[in-house]
Coordinates of C-alpha atoms in Angstrom, one line a residue:
M1 CA 136.6 99.5 91.1
P2 CA 134.0 101.0 88.7
L3 CA 133.8 104.8 88.9
L4 CA 131.7 107.6 87.5
Q5 CA 133.8 110.2 85.8
V6 CA 132.6 113.8 86.2
G7 CA 135.0 116.3 84.7
T8 CA 138.4 115.5 86.3
Q9 CA 137.0 113.7 89.3
S10 CA 135.8 110.2 89.8
F11 CA 133.1 109.0 92.2
C12 CA 131.8 105.8 93.8
L13 CA 128.2 106.9 94.3
L14 CA 126.5 104.8 97.0
D15 CA 127.4 107.0 99.9
L16 CA 127.3 110.4 98.2
P17 CA 125.2 112.8 100.2
V18 CA 122.0 114.0 98.5
S19 CA 123.4 117.6 98.3
T20 CA 126.5 116.3 96.5
C21 CA 124.3 114.3 94.1
S22 CA 122.3 117.5 93.4
R23 CA 125.5 119.6 92.7
T24 CA 126.9 116.8 90.5
L25 CA 123.6 116.6 88.5
R26 CA 123.7 120.4 88.0
R27 CA 127.3 120.3 86.8
E28 CA 126.4 117.5 84.4
G29 CA 123.5 119.5 83.1
L30 CA 125.6 122.6 82.6
H31 CA 128.7 121.1 80.9
S32 CA 127.7 117.6 79.6
R33 CA 127.3 117.2 75.9
R34 CA 126.7 113.5 75.9
P35 CA 124.8 112.3 72.7
L36 CA 122.0 109.8 72.7
P37 CA 123.5 106.3 72.9
N38 CA 124.1 104.7 69.6
S39 CA 121.4 102.0 69.1
S40 CA 123.8 100.0 67.0
R41 CA 126.1 99.4 69.9
S42 CA 126.3 95.9 71.3
L43 CA 124.1 95.1 74.2
S44 CA 127.2 93.9 76.0
D45 CA 128.2 97.6 76.3
Y46 CA 125.3 98.2 78.7
Q47 CA 124.0 96.8 81.9
A48 CA 121.9 93.8 80.9
R49 CA 119.6 93.9 83.9
P50 CA 117.6 96.7 85.6
D51 CA 118.6 98.1 88.9
L52 CA 117.8 95.4 91.5
G53 CA 118.1 97.7 94.5
L54 CA 115.4 100.0 93.1
F55 CA 113.1 97.1 92.2
I56 CA 113.4 95.5 95.7
G57 CA 112.9 98.9 97.4
M58 CA 109.8 99.4 95.4
L59 CA 108.4 96.0 96.2
V60 CA 109.1 96.5 99.9
L61 CA 107.1 99.8 99.8
V62 CA 104.1 98.5 97.9
G63 CA 104.0 95.4 100.1
F64 CA 104.1 97.4 103.3
G65 CA 101.7 99.9 101.7
T66 CA 99.1 97.1 101.1
I67 CA 99.3 96.1 104.7
M68 CA 98.9 99.7 105.9
V69 CA 96.0 100.4 103.5
Y70 CA 94.0 97.6 105.1
S71 CA 95.1 98.4 108.6
S72 CA 94.1 102.1 108.2
S73 CA 90.9 101.6 106.2
A74 CA 89.2 98.4 107.6
F75 CA 87.3 100.0 110.5
Y76 CA 86.3 103.0 108.4
A77 CA 85.0 100.8 105.6
W78 CA 83.2 98.5 108.1
A79 CA 81.6 101.4 110.0
T80 CA 80.4 103.2 106.9
S81 CA 77.3 101.6 105.4
E82 CA 78.1 102.7 101.8
F83 CA 81.1 100.4 101.6
G84 CA 79.6 97.3 103.1
S85 CA 82.8 95.5 104.0
G86 CA 86.0 96.1 105.9
F87 CA 87.9 94.7 102.9
F88 CA 86.4 97.3 100.5
F89 CA 89.5 99.5 100.2
L90 CA 91.9 96.6 100.3
K91 CA 90.2 94.9 97.3
R92 CA 90.3 98.1 95.3
H93 CA 93.9 98.7 96.2
L94 CA 94.9 95.3 95.1
I95 CA 93.2 95.7 91.7
R96 CA 94.9 99.1 91.2
L97 CA 98.2 97.7 92.4
G98 CA 97.9 94.9 89.8
V99 CA 97.2 97.4 87.0
G100 CA 100.1 99.6 88.1
L101 CA 102.6 96.7 88.3
C102 CA 101.5 95.6 84.8
A103 CA 102.0 99.1 83.5
M104 CA 105.5 99.2 85.2
V105 CA 106.5 96.0 83.4
V106 CA 105.3 97.3 80.1
V107 CA 107.1 100.7 80.5
E108 CA 110.3 99.0 81.6
K109 CA 110.4 97.3 78.2
I110 CA 110.1 100.7 76.3
D111 CA 113.3 102.5 75.4
Y112 CA 113.3 105.6 77.5
R113 CA 114.4 107.7 74.5
F114 CA 110.9 107.1 73.1
W115 CA 109.5 109.5 75.7
S116 CA 111.7 112.3 74.4
R117 CA 110.1 112.0 71.0
I118 CA 106.5 112.3 72.3
A119 CA 107.2 114.8 75.1
K120 CA 105.2 117.7 73.7
P121 CA 102.2 115.7 72.5
L122 CA 102.1 113.9 75.9
L123 CA 102.2 117.2 77.8
G124 CA 99.4 118.6 75.5
V125 CA 97.2 115.6 76.2
C126 CA 97.7 116.0 80.0
M127 CA 96.9 119.7 79.8
L128 CA 93.7 118.9 77.9
L129 CA 92.8 116.5 80.6
L130 CA 93.3 119.2 83.2
V131 CA 91.0 121.5 81.3
A132 CA 88.4 118.6 81.0
V133 CA 88.4 118.2 84.8
L134 CA 87.3 121.8 85.2
I135 CA 84.4 121.2 82.7
V136 CA 83.2 117.7 83.3
G137 CA 85.1 116.6 86.4
S138 CA 83.6 114.4 89.1
G139 CA 84.5 113.2 92.5
R140 CA 84.3 116.5 94.4
S141 CA 86.1 116.7 97.6
H142 CA 86.0 119.8 99.9
G143 CA 84.7 121.8 96.9
A144 CA 87.5 120.4 94.5
S145 CA 86.8 118.5 91.3
R146 CA 89.9 116.5 90.6
W147 CA 88.8 113.3 88.7
L148 CA 87.6 112.4 85.3
R149 CA 85.2 109.5 85.0
I150 CA 86.1 107.4 81.9
S151 CA 83.8 104.5 81.6
F152 CA 84.2 102.6 84.9
V153 CA 87.6 104.2 85.7
S154 CA 88.3 107.5 87.5
V155 CA 91.5 109.3 86.5
Q156 CA 93.2 112.1 88.3
P157 CA 95.0 114.1 85.6
S158 CA 97.0 116.2 88.1
E159 CA 98.8 113.0 89.1
L160 CA 99.4 112.0 85.5
M161 CA 100.9 115.5 85.0
K162 CA 103.8 115.0 87.3
V163 CA 105.2 112.3 84.9
C164 CA 104.3 114.3 81.8
L165 CA 105.9 117.4 83.2
V166 CA 109.2 115.6 84.0
I167 CA 109.4 114.1 80.6
F168 CA 108.7 117.5 78.9
L169 CA 111.2 119.4 81.0
A170 CA 113.9 116.7 80.6
S171 CA 113.5 116.9 76.8
Y172 CA 113.4 120.7 76.9
V173 CA 116.6 121.3 78.9
V174 CA 118.5 119.0 76.6
S175 CA 117.3 120.7 73.4
A176 CA 117.7 124.3 74.9
R177 CA 120.8 123.7 77.0
E178 CA 122.7 126.5 75.2
N179 CA 120.1 129.0 76.2
M180 CA 119.2 127.9 79.8
K181 CA 121.2 130.8 81.3
H182 CA 119.2 133.3 79.4
F183 CA 115.9 134.2 80.9
S184 CA 113.8 135.1 77.8
R185 CA 115.3 132.5 75.4
G186 CA 115.8 129.6 77.8
L187 CA 113.9 129.9 81.1
L188 CA 110.8 131.8 80.1
P189 CA 109.1 129.2 77.8
P190 CA 109.1 126.4 80.4
L191 CA 108.1 128.9 83.1
V192 CA 105.0 129.8 81.0
V193 CA 104.1 126.2 80.6
L194 CA 104.6 125.5 84.3
G195 CA 102.5 128.6 85.1
I196 CA 99.6 127.4 82.9
I197 CA 99.7 123.9 84.5
T198 CA 99.8 125.3 88.0
A199 CA 96.9 127.6 87.2
L200 CA 94.8 124.7 85.9
V201 CA 95.6 122.6 89.0
V202 CA 94.9 125.5 91.4
K203 CA 91.6 126.2 89.7
Q204 CA 90.3 122.7 90.7
P205 CA 91.4 123.7 93.5
N206 CA 94.3 121.4 94.4
F207 CA 97.0 123.4 96.1
G208 CA 99.1 120.6 97.4
T209 CA 99.6 119.1 93.9
A210 CA 100.2 122.6 92.5
V211 CA 103.0 123.2 95.0
A212 CA 104.5 119.8 94.3
L213 CA 104.5 120.4 90.5
L214 CA 106.2 123.8 91.1
L215 CA 108.9 122.3 93.2
I216 CA 109.5 119.5 90.7
G217 CA 109.6 121.9 87.8
F218 CA 112.0 124.3 89.5
F219 CA 114.3 121.4 90.4
M220 CA 114.4 120.3 86.8
L221 CA 115.2 123.8 85.6
Y222 CA 117.9 124.2 88.3
I223 CA 119.8 121.1 87.3
G224 CA 119.2 122.1 83.7
G225 CA 121.5 125.1 84.1
S226 CA 119.1 128.0 84.8
R227 CA 120.5 130.9 86.9
V228 CA 119.6 130.7 90.5
H229 CA 118.5 134.3 90.8
H230 CA 116.1 133.8 87.9
L231 CA 114.5 130.8 89.6
V232 CA 114.4 132.6 92.9
G233 CA 112.5 135.6 91.4
A234 CA 110.1 133.3 89.5
G235 CA 109.6 131.2 92.6
I236 CA 108.7 134.1 94.8
A237 CA 106.2 135.4 92.3
G238 CA 104.7 132.0 91.9
A239 CA 104.4 131.5 95.7
V240 CA 102.8 134.8 96.2
A241 CA 100.3 134.2 93.4
V242 CA 99.3 130.7 94.8
G243 CA 99.1 132.1 98.3
L244 CA 96.8 134.9 97.3
I245 CA 94.5 132.6 95.4
A246 CA 94.4 130.1 98.3
Y247 CA 93.6 132.8 100.7
G248 CA 90.5 133.7 98.7
I249 CA 89.1 130.2 98.7
P250 CA 87.1 129.4 101.8
Y251 CA 88.3 125.8 102.6
A252 CA 91.9 126.7 101.7
H253 CA 91.7 129.8 103.9
R254 CA 90.4 127.8 106.8
R255 CA 93.4 125.4 106.5
I256 CA 95.9 128.2 106.3
V257 CA 94.4 129.8 109.4
G258 CA 94.4 126.5 111.2
F259 CA 98.1 126.0 110.2
M260 CA 99.0 129.5 111.5
G261 CA 97.2 128.7 114.7
A262 CA 99.1 125.4 115.1
A263 CA 102.4 127.3 114.4
S264 CA 101.6 129.6 117.3
G265 CA 100.8 126.6 119.6
S266 CA 97.0 126.4 119.2
L267 CA 95.4 123.4 117.6
T268 CA 91.8 124.5 118.2
G269 CA 91.1 125.2 114.6
N270 CA 92.8 122.2 113.0
Y271 CA 91.0 119.0 113.9
Q272 CA 93.0 116.8 111.4
L273 CA 96.4 117.9 112.6
R274 CA 95.3 117.6 116.3
Q275 CA 94.2 114.0 115.7
S276 CA 97.4 113.2 113.7
L277 CA 99.7 114.5 116.4
L278 CA 97.8 112.7 119.1
G279 CA 98.0 109.5 117.2
M280 CA 101.7 109.8 116.5
G281 CA 102.5 110.8 120.0
S282 CA 100.6 107.8 121.5
G283 CA 102.7 105.5 119.3
G284 CA 105.9 106.3 121.3
L285 CA 109.1 104.5 120.3
F286 CA 107.8 101.1 119.2
G287 CA 104.2 101.8 118.5
A288 CA 100.9 100.2 119.4
G289 CA 101.3 97.3 117.0
L290 CA 99.8 96.7 113.6
G291 CA 96.1 97.3 113.8
G292 CA 96.4 99.0 117.1
S293 CA 95.8 102.6 116.0
R294 CA 93.0 104.5 117.8
A295 CA 93.2 107.6 115.6
K296 CA 91.9 105.6 112.6
L297 CA 88.7 104.7 114.6
L298 CA 86.8 107.6 112.9
F299 CA 88.9 110.2 114.8
L300 CA 91.4 110.9 112.1
P301 CA 89.9 111.9 108.7
E302 CA 91.4 110.1 105.6
P303 CA 93.6 107.8 107.6
H304 CA 94.2 105.6 104.5
T305 CA 95.2 108.4 102.2
D306 CA 96.2 111.9 103.3
F307 CA 97.3 110.9 106.8
I308 CA 98.6 107.3 106.4
F309 CA 102.0 108.2 107.8
A310 CA 100.3 109.2 111.1
V311 CA 98.8 105.7 111.3
V312 CA 102.3 104.2 110.5
A313 CA 103.9 106.2 113.3
E314 CA 101.1 105.3 115.8
E315 CA 101.2 101.6 115.0
L316 CA 104.9 101.1 114.5
G317 CA 106.2 103.9 116.5
F318 CA 109.2 106.2 116.0
I319 CA 111.4 103.3 115.0
G320 CA 109.0 102.1 112.3
A321 CA 108.6 105.7 110.9
I322 CA 112.4 106.0 110.7
V323 CA 112.7 102.7 108.9
L324 CA 110.1 103.8 106.4
M325 CA 111.8 107.1 105.8
G326 CA 115.1 105.2 105.4
T327 CA 113.5 103.1 102.7
F328 CA 112.4 106.2 100.8
L329 CA 115.9 107.6 101.2
F330 CA 117.3 104.4 99.7
I331 CA 115.0 104.9 96.7
L332 CA 116.3 108.4 96.3
V333 CA 119.9 107.3 96.4
R334 CA 119.2 104.5 93.8
G335 CA 117.5 107.0 91.5
A336 CA 120.4 109.5 91.8
Q337 CA 122.8 106.7 90.9
I338 CA 120.8 105.8 87.9
A339 CA 120.7 109.5 86.8
L340 CA 124.4 110.0 87.2
S341 CA 125.3 106.8 85.3
S342 CA 122.8 107.2 82.4
P343 CA 124.4 107.1 78.9
D344 CA 123.0 110.5 77.8
D345 CA 121.7 113.8 79.1
F346 CA 118.0 113.1 78.5
G347 CA 118.3 109.9 80.6
M348 CA 120.1 111.8 83.3
F349 CA 117.5 114.6 83.6
L350 CA 114.6 112.1 83.2
A351 CA 115.8 109.9 86.0
A352 CA 116.6 112.8 88.3
G353 CA 113.2 114.4 87.7
L354 CA 111.2 111.2 88.3
T355 CA 113.2 110.4 91.4
I356 CA 112.7 113.9 92.9
S357 CA 109.0 113.8 92.0
I358 CA 108.5 110.8 94.2
F359 CA 110.6 112.2 97.0
T360 CA 108.9 115.6 96.8
Y361 CA 105.6 113.9 97.6
V362 CA 107.1 112.0 100.4
L363 CA 108.5 115.2 102.0
L364 CA 105.3 117.2 101.5
H365 CA 103.1 114.3 102.9
I366 CA 105.2 113.9 106.0
A367 CA 105.5 117.7 106.5
V368 CA 101.7 118.0 106.5
V369 CA 101.2 115.1 108.9
V370 CA 103.6 116.6 111.5
G371 CA 102.2 120.1 111.1
A372 CA 105.1 121.7 109.2
L373 CA 102.8 122.6 106.3
P374 CA 99.1 123.3 106.0
T375 CA 96.9 120.3 105.3
T376 CA 97.0 119.8 101.5
G377 CA 95.8 116.3 100.8
L378 CA 98.8 114.7 99.2
P379 CA 99.3 110.9 99.1
L380 CA 102.3 109.1 100.4
P381 CA 103.9 107.4 97.4
F382 CA 103.4 103.6 97.2
L383 CA 101.5 103.6 100.6
S384 CA 98.4 105.8 100.4
F385 CA 95.2 104.5 98.8
G386 CA 94.7 106.0 95.4
G387 CA 94.8 104.6 91.9
S388 CA 96.2 107.5 89.9
A389 CA 99.0 108.2 92.3
L390 CA 100.0 104.5 92.6
F391 CA 99.8 104.1 88.8
T392 CA 102.1 107.1 88.1
N393 CA 104.6 106.2 90.7
L394 CA 104.9 102.6 89.4
V395 CA 105.2 104.0 85.8
S396 CA 108.0 106.2 87.1
V397 CA 109.8 103.2 88.5
G398 CA 109.4 101.4 85.2
I399 CA 111.1 104.2 83.3
L400 CA 113.9 104.4 85.9
L401 CA 114.4 100.6 85.5
N402 CA 114.7 101.0 81.8
I403 CA 117.3 103.8 82.1
S404 CA 119.2 101.7 84.6
K405 CA 119.4 98.8 82.0
R406 CA 121.1 101.1 79.5
R407 CA 123.7 102.7 81.6
Q408 CA 127.2 101.9 80.3
K409 CA 129.1 99.2 82.2
S410 CA 132.1 101.6 82.5
K411 CA 129.8 104.0 84.3
A412 CA 128.0 101.6 86.5
P413 CA 127.9 102.9 90.1
H414 CA 130.0 101.1 92.7
Y415 CA 128.1 99.3 95.5
G416 CA 130.6 100.4 98.1
R417 CA 132.1 103.3 99.9
R418 CA 132.6 106.8 98.5
C419 CA 135.8 107.2 96.5
L420 CA 136.6 110.9 95.6
R421 CA 140.0 111.7 94.1

């Protein structure tokens, strides 16, 4: 039975709890000194094919997402004169999905070690794009300018940044692993970079993405070996700073006040959350059926983007929502397995970061829809309408598939029960 060796213990990874995977990744980051795989080794030493489970899980999500984009947007597009057709969003989604899938296929062919060599220039380009958004950005939403118009294509640099940030931090924690326990020599440089990125995103303002990037960055630094009390202190400072800035911006202030009212039992000041909860509640156990949502009939704002999970829960019920979350959990487990079986440290950190970036957006989107967090406007990966988010998520899957191809056969995770000895 193929096992993964970590220190003196061996694991079969399919049924490892998420918390166990996180602790194992951290131990690997602290103690592993695995070199980059020797490119002269025979291809027979590595898995010849990418991870089939991850690929199938992704196809299930994008297929279901296409159905839900049409279901949640058709009436809105038909009833709004500027769109002209109920198929408006579906057509655009299919085009973006095609572009994203092509990008995934291309990225899957690129040796993942290539990204380590261009990590700093790639991050620099993404940061310049964030600056450009503040100067010549377009597509304003609730006072926020988040897109760059390049010819006939609109790009959201903050979405591209989540992949660039993971690549940069994965490269950094490998090169600086001897210093990660030291605040000034190891932790401070990436914190400064993360702070600049967060400030640029908050300036748009886009608080949801800023919070997501902070969570992804802190996770990467944690598994990279940084001391917990250093991260806690930096996290508290960052949260206070973002909160104070948000409180000073009118639309963000209204959302925070609405969230606080909802937390105290009043939904009077939070129209979006009220409609979201009403829709999910009416779905019951088995839902109203595909296309049967009432909330999307111009009651729930942004039903095809920021609140698509509410439409899923209303049309497919509690059972459908649980199945969807189970599919995302399956993607998380597959990503953790790829990370733990990667042939070198960079592959491990890169796979872990890309996986957690997808799952972070899942958790934040669902938390907003159910009222556990203020309304932030984050898409649900692979389901929500949105070109930049779909593109970056598919690119992330492409990189994960490439890493999975290069894991050593002796370290391939076992498709069975947990074996800890």
